[in-house]
Short mmCIF file of C-alpha atoms and ligand atoms in Angstrom, two decimals:
data_model
loop_
_atom_site.label_atom_id
_atom_site.label_comp_id
_atom_site.label_asym_id
_atom_site.label_seq_id
_atom_site.Cartn_x
_atom_site.Cartn_y
_atom_site.Cartn_z
CA MET A 1 145.47 97.94 124.80
CA THR A 2 141.97 98.16 123.26
CA PRO A 3 141.27 101.77 122.10
CA SER A 4 138.21 101.90 124.35
CA SER A 5 140.28 101.14 127.45
CA LYS A 6 139.29 103.23 130.45
CA ASN A 7 142.97 103.16 131.49
CA ASP A 8 143.82 105.17 128.35
CA THR A 9 141.08 107.69 129.11
CA LEU A 10 142.15 108.05 132.74
CA PHE A 11 145.83 108.31 131.81
CA ALA A 12 145.11 111.08 129.28
CA ARG A 13 143.07 112.91 131.93
CA ALA A 14 145.63 112.38 134.68
CA GLN A 15 148.41 113.92 132.56
CA ILE A 16 146.53 117.22 132.46
CA SER A 17 146.59 117.77 136.21
CA THR A 18 149.61 115.72 137.34
CA PRO A 19 153.13 115.61 135.84
CA GLY A 20 153.38 112.39 133.82
CA GLY A 21 149.93 111.46 135.09
CA VAL A 22 151.36 109.78 138.19
CA ASN A 23 152.41 110.58 141.73
CA SER A 24 155.53 108.45 141.56
CA PRO A 25 157.54 108.06 138.32
CA VAL A 26 157.84 104.27 138.16
CA ARG A 27 154.04 104.00 137.93
CA ALA A 28 154.04 105.71 134.52
CA PHE A 29 155.28 102.58 132.66
CA ARG A 30 157.93 104.69 130.88
CA SER A 31 160.54 101.96 131.28
CA VAL A 32 158.31 99.28 129.72
CA GLY A 33 156.11 101.49 127.51
CA GLY A 34 152.36 101.39 127.19
CA THR A 35 149.53 102.67 129.36
CA PRO A 36 149.63 102.32 133.13
CA ARG A 37 146.73 100.45 134.66
CA PHE A 38 144.54 102.52 136.97
CA ILE A 39 143.68 100.23 139.86
CA THR A 40 140.15 100.32 141.27
CA ARG A 41 140.28 97.65 143.96
CA ALA A 42 142.50 94.89 145.37
CA LEU A 43 141.98 91.72 147.38
CA GLY A 44 144.46 89.05 148.45
CA PRO A 45 147.04 88.47 145.66
CA CYS A 46 145.05 90.37 143.03
CA PHE A 47 143.89 93.77 141.92
CA TRP A 48 141.55 95.04 139.19
CA ASP A 49 142.07 97.86 136.69
CA ALA A 50 139.65 100.48 135.34
CA ASP A 51 138.44 98.00 132.71
CA ASP A 52 137.67 95.61 135.56
CA LYS A 53 140.43 93.28 134.34
CA ARG A 54 141.92 91.14 137.12
CA TYR A 55 145.66 90.81 137.59
CA ILE A 56 147.76 88.63 139.83
CA ASP A 57 149.80 91.38 141.51
CA TYR A 58 153.56 90.98 142.04
CA ILE A 59 154.35 94.51 143.23
CA GLY A 60 152.10 94.51 146.30
CA SER A 61 152.41 98.31 146.52
CA TRP A 62 156.22 97.78 146.21
CA GLY A 63 156.34 95.64 149.33
CA PRO A 64 153.75 96.73 151.92
CA ALA A 65 151.02 94.25 150.93
CA ILE A 66 152.90 91.24 152.34
CA VAL A 67 149.79 89.76 153.99
CA GLY A 68 147.76 90.32 150.82
CA HIS A 69 145.59 93.23 149.78
CA ALA A 70 142.65 94.30 151.98
CA HIS A 71 143.34 91.70 154.64
CA PRO A 72 140.20 91.68 156.84
CA GLN A 73 142.18 92.06 160.09
CA VAL A 74 144.12 95.04 158.73
CA ILE A 75 140.98 96.69 157.34
CA ARG A 76 139.17 96.20 160.66
CA ALA A 77 142.09 97.72 162.58
CA VAL A 78 142.09 100.75 160.28
CA GLN A 79 138.31 101.19 160.51
CA GLU A 80 138.35 100.99 164.30
CA ALA A 81 141.22 103.47 164.56
CA ALA A 82 139.58 105.89 162.11
CA THR A 83 136.38 106.05 164.18
CA ARG A 84 138.49 107.49 167.03
CA GLY A 85 139.87 110.31 164.88
CA LEU A 86 142.47 110.50 162.10
CA SER A 87 145.34 112.52 163.55
CA PHE A 88 146.01 114.38 166.79
CA GLY A 89 149.48 115.94 166.59
CA ALA A 90 150.00 114.53 170.05
CA PRO A 91 151.49 111.25 171.29
CA THR A 92 149.40 108.07 171.41
CA GLU A 93 149.85 104.69 173.07
CA GLY A 94 149.79 103.03 169.64
CA GLU A 95 153.09 104.71 168.76
CA ILE A 96 154.67 103.28 171.92
CA GLU A 97 153.38 99.81 171.04
CA MET A 98 154.80 100.05 167.51
CA ALA A 99 158.17 101.32 168.73
CA GLU A 100 158.35 98.49 171.29
CA GLU A 101 157.39 95.91 168.62
CA ILE A 102 160.05 97.15 166.18
CA CYS A 103 162.72 97.10 168.92
CA ARG A 104 161.66 93.58 169.92
CA LEU A 105 161.74 92.25 166.34
CA MET A 106 165.00 94.01 165.39
CA PRO A 107 167.28 93.94 168.48
CA SER A 108 169.85 96.26 166.84
CA ILE A 109 167.20 98.96 167.25
CA GLN A 110 167.20 100.20 170.84
CA GLN A 111 165.20 103.33 170.03
CA VAL A 112 163.17 104.23 166.96
CA ARG A 113 161.44 107.27 165.51
CA LEU A 114 158.41 106.91 163.25
CA VAL A 115 158.07 109.02 160.11
CA SER A 116 155.83 108.93 157.01
CA SER A 117 158.03 107.68 154.16
CA GLY A 118 161.21 105.77 153.47
CA THR A 119 162.72 108.91 151.96
CA GLU A 120 162.10 110.80 155.18
CA ALA A 121 163.51 107.95 157.25
CA ALA A 122 166.71 107.65 155.19
CA MET A 123 167.19 111.42 155.04
CA SER A 124 166.79 111.67 158.82
CA ALA A 125 169.18 108.78 159.44
CA LEU A 126 171.81 110.52 157.31
CA ARG A 127 171.39 113.80 159.19
CA LEU A 128 171.65 111.92 162.48
CA ALA A 129 174.84 110.17 161.33
CA ARG A 130 176.39 113.47 160.26
CA GLY A 131 175.29 115.17 163.48
CA ALA A 132 176.51 112.35 165.71
CA THR A 133 179.93 112.04 164.02
CA GLY A 134 180.51 115.67 163.03
CA ARG A 135 181.55 114.38 159.60
CA ASP A 136 180.08 115.27 156.18
CA THR A 137 181.04 112.46 153.77
CA ILE A 138 178.57 109.65 153.18
CA VAL A 139 179.07 106.44 151.19
CA LYS A 140 176.36 104.83 149.08
CA PHE A 141 176.44 102.28 146.28
CA GLU A 142 175.50 102.56 142.62
CA GLY A 143 172.15 100.90 142.01
CA CYS A 144 170.92 101.31 145.57
CA TYR A 145 168.00 103.67 146.13
CA HIS A 146 167.29 105.27 149.48
CA GLY A 147 164.51 107.69 148.51
CA HIS A 148 164.86 111.09 146.90
CA ALA A 149 166.63 113.23 149.52
CA ASP A 150 169.20 115.49 147.82
CA SER A 151 172.30 113.80 149.25
CA LEU A 152 171.14 110.46 147.93
CA LEU A 153 170.22 111.40 144.35
CA VAL A 154 173.84 111.01 143.34
CA LYS A 155 175.54 108.69 140.88
CA ALA A 156 179.12 107.53 140.62
CA GLY A 157 181.32 110.34 139.45
CA SER A 158 184.55 109.92 137.48
CA GLY A 159 187.83 108.89 139.02
CA LEU A 160 188.74 106.42 141.72
CA LEU A 161 187.09 108.25 144.59
CA THR A 162 183.91 108.43 142.50
CA PHE A 163 182.81 111.63 144.17
CA GLY A 164 179.19 111.94 143.27
CA ASN A 165 177.46 113.82 140.52
CA PRO A 166 173.76 114.66 140.89
CA THR A 167 171.36 112.24 139.20
CA SER A 168 168.63 114.85 139.39
CA ALA A 169 168.31 118.48 138.39
CA GLY A 170 167.92 120.68 141.42
CA VAL A 171 170.59 118.93 143.48
CA PRO A 172 173.46 121.40 144.02
CA GLU A 173 176.98 120.15 143.26
CA ASP A 174 177.81 121.21 146.82
CA PHE A 175 175.43 118.53 148.12
CA ALA A 176 176.58 115.77 145.76
CA LYS A 177 180.27 116.32 146.48
CA HIS A 178 179.87 114.91 149.98
CA THR A 179 178.49 111.63 148.63
CA LEU A 180 180.87 108.88 147.60
CA VAL A 181 179.28 106.37 145.24
CA LEU A 182 180.99 102.97 145.17
CA ASP A 183 180.42 99.58 143.56
CA TYR A 184 177.98 97.19 145.25
CA ASN A 185 179.58 93.89 146.31
CA ASN A 186 183.12 95.29 145.90
CA PRO A 187 184.78 94.96 149.34
CA GLN A 188 188.23 95.70 147.96
CA GLN A 189 187.17 99.14 146.68
CA LEU A 190 185.49 99.89 150.00
CA GLU A 191 188.71 99.00 151.83
CA GLU A 192 190.72 101.35 149.55
CA VAL A 193 188.32 104.25 150.05
CA PHE A 194 188.32 103.89 153.81
CA LYS A 195 192.12 103.82 153.81
CA THR A 196 192.20 107.23 152.09
CA SER A 197 189.04 108.86 153.47
CA GLY A 198 187.88 106.80 156.44
CA ASP A 199 188.33 109.57 159.00
CA SER A 200 185.95 111.87 157.09
CA ILE A 201 183.18 109.31 156.51
CA ALA A 202 180.05 109.87 158.62
CA CYS A 203 178.26 106.76 157.45
CA VAL A 204 177.86 104.04 154.89
CA ILE A 205 174.25 103.45 153.77
CA VAL A 206 173.42 100.22 151.97
CA GLU A 207 170.50 98.05 150.97
CA PRO A 208 171.72 94.73 152.46
CA VAL A 209 169.46 92.98 149.97
CA ALA A 210 169.23 95.44 147.11
CA GLY A 211 165.86 95.66 145.38
CA ASN A 212 166.10 98.89 143.38
CA MET A 213 168.34 97.67 140.59
CA ASN A 214 166.29 94.45 140.45
CA LEU A 215 167.05 91.91 143.23
CA LEU A 216 170.77 91.83 144.11
CA PRO A 217 171.70 90.38 147.53
CA ALA A 218 174.94 91.56 149.14
CA THR A 219 177.68 88.97 149.58
CA PRO A 220 178.44 88.23 153.25
CA GLU A 221 182.04 89.39 152.68
CA PHE A 222 180.81 92.77 151.40
CA LEU A 223 178.71 93.45 154.51
CA GLN A 224 181.27 92.01 156.91
CA THR A 225 183.97 94.26 155.41
CA MET A 226 181.61 97.23 155.70
CA ARG A 227 180.89 96.51 159.34
CA ARG A 228 184.59 96.08 160.19
CA LEU A 229 185.66 99.28 158.42
CA CYS A 230 182.88 101.41 159.92
CA THR A 231 183.85 100.23 163.41
CA GLN A 232 187.55 100.75 162.72
CA TYR A 233 187.15 104.32 161.40
CA GLY A 234 184.29 105.51 163.62
CA ALA A 235 181.79 105.71 160.75
CA LEU A 236 178.20 104.55 161.22
CA LEU A 237 176.73 101.61 159.30
CA ILE A 238 173.17 102.28 158.13
CA PHE A 239 171.12 99.37 156.78
CA ASP A 240 168.35 100.63 154.55
CA GLU A 241 165.77 97.89 155.14
CA VAL A 242 162.80 99.84 153.83
CA MET A 243 162.30 97.03 151.30
CA SER A 244 164.08 94.04 152.93
CA GLY A 245 162.80 94.71 156.47
CA PHE A 246 160.17 92.13 157.46
CA ARG A 247 160.22 91.07 153.77
CA VAL A 248 163.22 88.73 153.56
CA ALA A 249 162.87 87.51 157.16
CA LEU A 250 161.05 88.53 160.35
CA GLY A 251 164.28 90.15 161.57
CA GLY A 252 165.10 91.63 158.16
CA ALA A 253 168.33 91.12 156.19
CA GLN A 254 170.39 91.94 159.29
CA SER A 255 169.09 88.73 160.89
CA LEU A 256 169.98 86.69 157.79
CA TYR A 257 173.54 88.04 157.58
CA GLY A 258 174.15 88.30 161.35
CA ILE A 259 175.37 91.88 160.96
CA VAL A 260 174.48 94.55 163.55
CA PRO A 261 174.12 97.98 161.90
CA ASP A 262 174.33 101.17 163.93
CA LEU A 263 171.13 102.51 162.38
CA THR A 264 168.33 100.88 160.38
CA VAL A 265 165.83 102.48 158.03
CA LEU A 266 162.41 100.85 157.70
CA GLY A 267 159.19 101.41 155.74
CA LYS A 268 156.68 99.60 153.54
CA VAL A 269 155.68 96.47 155.54
CA ILE A 270 155.60 98.39 158.86
CA GLY A 271 152.82 100.55 157.45
CA GLY A 272 150.88 97.67 155.91
CA GLY A 273 150.01 99.98 152.99
CA LEU A 274 149.56 103.20 154.97
CA PRO A 275 152.30 105.83 155.41
CA VAL A 276 154.57 104.56 158.18
CA ALA A 277 158.36 104.44 158.00
CA ALA A 278 160.99 104.57 160.69
CA PHE A 279 164.65 104.95 161.54
CA GLY A 280 166.27 103.64 164.67
CA GLY A 281 169.30 102.05 166.24
CA ARG A 282 171.71 102.55 169.11
CA ALA A 283 170.13 104.58 171.92
CA ASP A 284 173.29 106.68 172.32
CA LEU A 285 172.92 107.79 168.69
CA MET A 286 169.15 108.35 168.83
CA GLY A 287 169.68 110.55 171.89
CA ASN A 288 171.13 113.19 169.53
CA LEU A 289 167.65 113.83 168.13
CA ALA A 290 165.44 116.76 169.13
CA PRO A 291 163.99 117.37 171.65
CA LEU A 292 166.92 115.70 173.49
CA GLY A 293 169.81 116.69 171.25
CA PRO A 294 170.99 119.01 168.47
CA VAL A 295 169.84 117.00 165.42
CA TYR A 296 166.44 118.32 164.35
CA GLN A 297 163.81 116.02 162.84
CA ALA A 298 160.01 116.32 162.93
CA GLY A 299 156.73 115.45 161.17
CA THR A 300 153.10 116.47 161.44
CA LEU A 301 151.82 112.98 160.63
CA SER A 302 154.69 110.98 162.14
CA GLY A 303 153.22 107.99 164.01
CA ASN A 304 149.76 108.70 162.61
CA PRO A 305 147.31 106.56 164.65
CA VAL A 306 145.38 105.15 161.67
CA ALA A 307 148.57 104.28 159.78
CA VAL A 308 150.10 102.77 162.91
CA ALA A 309 146.98 100.62 163.33
CA ALA A 310 147.50 99.21 159.81
CA GLY A 311 151.18 98.64 160.53
CA MET A 312 150.67 96.99 163.91
CA SER A 313 148.01 94.68 162.50
CA THR A 314 150.40 93.67 159.71
CA LEU A 315 153.30 93.14 162.13
CA LYS A 316 151.09 90.82 164.18
CA LEU A 317 150.03 88.79 161.11
CA ILE A 318 153.62 88.23 159.88
CA GLN A 319 154.52 86.65 163.24
CA ALA A 320 152.17 83.72 162.59
CA PRO A 321 154.02 80.38 162.90
CA GLY A 322 155.62 79.41 159.57
CA PHE A 323 154.77 82.71 157.86
CA TYR A 324 158.24 83.19 156.34
CA THR A 325 158.80 79.50 155.63
CA SER A 326 155.66 79.49 153.54
CA LEU A 327 156.33 82.91 151.94
CA GLY A 328 159.85 81.85 150.97
CA ALA A 329 158.63 78.51 149.62
CA GLN A 330 155.95 80.12 147.45
CA THR A 331 158.43 82.67 146.12
CA ALA A 332 160.95 79.94 145.33
CA LYS A 333 158.20 77.90 143.62
CA LEU A 334 157.50 80.93 141.42
CA THR A 335 161.12 81.57 140.44
CA LYS A 336 161.84 77.86 139.84
CA GLY A 337 158.75 77.51 137.69
CA LEU A 338 159.59 80.63 135.68
CA SER A 339 163.12 79.36 135.01
CA GLU A 340 161.75 75.98 133.89
CA ALA A 341 159.21 77.67 131.59
CA ALA A 342 161.94 79.85 130.03
CA GLN A 343 164.19 76.86 129.52
CA LEU A 344 161.36 75.00 127.75
CA ALA A 345 161.02 77.96 125.41
CA GLY A 346 164.79 78.22 124.88
CA ILE A 347 164.93 81.72 126.41
CA SER A 348 168.09 82.96 128.19
CA PHE A 349 166.55 83.69 131.59
CA CYS A 350 167.21 83.12 135.28
CA ALA A 351 165.64 84.17 138.57
CA ASN A 352 166.53 84.57 142.23
CA SER A 353 164.66 85.12 145.47
CA VAL A 354 165.29 86.02 149.10
CA GLY A 355 162.30 85.41 151.35
CA GLY A 356 159.28 87.08 149.79
CA MET A 357 161.10 89.16 147.15
CA PHE A 358 162.37 87.99 143.79
CA GLY A 359 164.33 89.06 140.73
CA LEU A 360 163.86 88.05 137.08
CA TYR A 361 166.83 88.39 134.70
CA PHE A 362 166.99 87.92 130.94
CA ALA A 363 170.59 86.78 131.19
CA LYS A 364 172.50 83.50 131.37
CA LYS A 365 173.45 83.82 135.04
CA VAL A 366 172.15 85.68 138.08
CA PRO A 367 173.89 89.09 138.24
CA THR A 368 176.07 89.79 141.28
CA THR A 369 177.11 93.35 140.41
CA TYR A 370 175.46 96.51 139.09
CA THR A 371 177.38 96.21 135.81
CA GLU A 372 176.18 92.63 135.28
CA MET A 373 172.64 93.74 136.13
CA MET A 374 172.72 96.54 133.57
CA ALA A 375 173.79 94.00 130.94
CA CYS A 376 170.53 92.02 131.30
CA ASP A 377 168.29 92.12 128.22
CA LYS A 378 165.87 94.95 129.06
CA LEU A 379 163.99 94.72 125.75
CA LYS A 380 163.28 91.02 126.33
CA PHE A 381 162.02 91.86 129.80
CA ASN A 382 159.73 94.55 128.41
CA ALA A 383 158.24 92.14 125.88
CA PHE A 384 157.74 89.55 128.64
CA PHE A 385 156.19 92.19 130.91
CA HIS A 386 153.53 93.09 128.34
CA ALA A 387 152.83 89.47 127.39
CA MET A 388 152.28 88.68 131.08
CA LEU A 389 150.15 91.79 131.52
CA GLU A 390 147.88 90.62 128.72
CA GLN A 391 147.71 87.24 130.46
CA GLY A 392 146.58 88.96 133.68
CA VAL A 393 149.88 88.94 135.56
CA TYR A 394 151.24 92.30 136.75
CA LEU A 395 155.03 92.32 137.20
CA ALA A 396 157.06 95.34 138.27
CA PRO A 397 156.98 97.74 135.25
CA SER A 398 160.77 97.89 134.98
CA ALA A 399 163.59 95.43 134.31
CA PHE A 400 165.37 97.02 137.26
CA GLU A 401 162.87 96.50 140.06
CA ALA A 402 162.31 93.54 142.36
CA GLY A 403 159.03 91.62 142.60
CA PHE A 404 157.03 90.77 145.72
CA VAL A 405 154.95 87.78 146.80
CA SER A 406 152.29 87.94 149.50
CA ALA A 407 151.04 85.31 151.96
CA GLN A 408 147.93 85.09 149.77
CA HIS A 409 149.85 83.92 146.66
CA ASP A 410 148.75 80.31 147.12
CA ASP A 411 149.56 77.32 144.88
CA ALA A 412 146.66 78.05 142.53
CA THR A 413 147.89 81.64 142.12
CA ILE A 414 151.47 80.57 141.43
CA ASP A 415 150.31 77.84 139.04
CA ALA A 416 148.16 80.36 137.12
CA THR A 417 151.19 82.67 136.93
CA LEU A 418 153.35 79.86 135.54
CA ALA A 419 150.73 78.98 132.92
CA ALA A 420 150.74 82.64 131.84
CA ALA A 421 154.55 82.57 131.75
CA ARG A 422 154.63 79.51 129.50
CA ALA A 423 152.34 81.29 127.05
CA SER A 424 154.36 84.53 127.34
CA PHE A 425 157.80 82.97 126.89
CA ALA A 426 156.47 81.23 123.76
CA GLN A 427 155.72 84.66 122.27
CA LEU A 428 159.26 86.04 122.77
P1 KE4 B 501 159.55 105.95 149.93
O1 KE4 B 501 159.97 107.39 150.16
O2 KE4 B 501 159.14 105.67 148.49
O3 KE4 B 501 158.48 105.48 150.96
O4 KE4 B 501 160.80 105.00 150.26
C1 KE4 B 501 162.00 105.25 149.57
C2 KE4 B 501 162.85 103.99 149.61
C3 KE4 B 501 163.92 103.93 150.47
N1 KE4 B 501 164.70 102.83 150.55
C4 KE4 B 501 164.44 101.74 149.78
C5 KE4 B 501 165.33 100.54 149.89
C6 KE4 B 501 163.34 101.75 148.88
O5 KE4 B 501 163.10 100.65 148.12
C7 KE4 B 501 162.53 102.88 148.79
C8 KE4 B 501 161.35 102.96 147.83
N2 KE4 B 501 161.22 101.88 146.92
C9 KE4 B 501 160.57 102.17 145.64
C10 KE4 B 501 160.55 100.86 144.83
N3 KE4 B 501 161.64 100.78 143.95
C11 KE4 B 501 159.22 102.77 145.83
C12 KE4 B 501 158.37 102.85 144.58
C13 KE4 B 501 158.24 104.24 144.08
O6 KE4 B 501 159.24 105.00 144.08
O7 KE4 B 501 157.11 104.58 143.65
#
């Protein structure tokens, strides 16, 4: 980074008034080192930093920018909505339209409630599962992230049952002890745990295509076992599709795997870049929510009309004929090209993709478990990250995050990325 960089100046200034200088930790570049880029504007597949340097963007706001940044139809929808007022604290027709669209696109969702973040959606889904079943124990998987609600900031504890230990200060042991943390893609372990504790399990929450330990798709057997055991023991299956929803396919991961969850958590794409998230599922479960039932959940800005306008406009654009065929093809072209470039440079590297999300691994083979993922060469990734950044390509600033392609990442954009990769791999 040149000493005169405006990013350095802004970062130094930001750290005075905001912890770590950022409003979400991953943005601080602490995993990869260096100075975060302060973005000034974005368009299509690109954004520009405070030094007016252009980057091809592969985080897309961590998923929401699937149609590309500042899409004219989305911007127009937001502008039109904003002229009618920003927030009313009263119901609007737009919320009905979004709820109907989500239910139509994801048939497992018979009723849905809109909220403002994925964290809020996952937290509410957990409370609903506990309220509907009268049980306290929840099951999650190491490496999956479902937002920062207390019950979910838990890592595998010691011992077979792996009762959780907090991953964050401020989470009481009494909260963590109700969270079982198991191994992703380990159906045998799941079977054992249900045999001993199944009757006390309120729900299993899983990212069906995990994107928060880098990209790690579930095996069909893992999800099928989960579905069977939840049904058998009266536990609820919650698919956290905040990242995979409308990203890996129009119907989300549940449509790819043919699994019907009891509840689904959504976010990111359904807001198109503005704060919209949601949780929904079987109507008999959703009927437990206030004002109908005993499970309380609320939000001042839930279903915000301007945010819903951005989300609805995005949901319309992703239903264009061939949208996912093209998105998947472009993403596969990227990962194939990166693997070829690494091979040319003699670098141990592989890549994977599902729909419009991808994973890059400095390893000999694509990881299928959390342990294999943690064994990937993080230092090599960090060096590659910075070499690409200098070349004007912005990857996720962590070896353990997924990447995202938008509908605007055309052949020229992918080819420019691959040229940057060839130069970057040569430096490793
Ligand atoms: P938010 O509260 O950040 O809107 O959503 C939490 C969440 C829930 N579930 C899944 C599967 C998620 O991926 C997320 C958030 N994803 C991260 C990306 N690793 C958001 C980026 C950030 O934390 O700044």
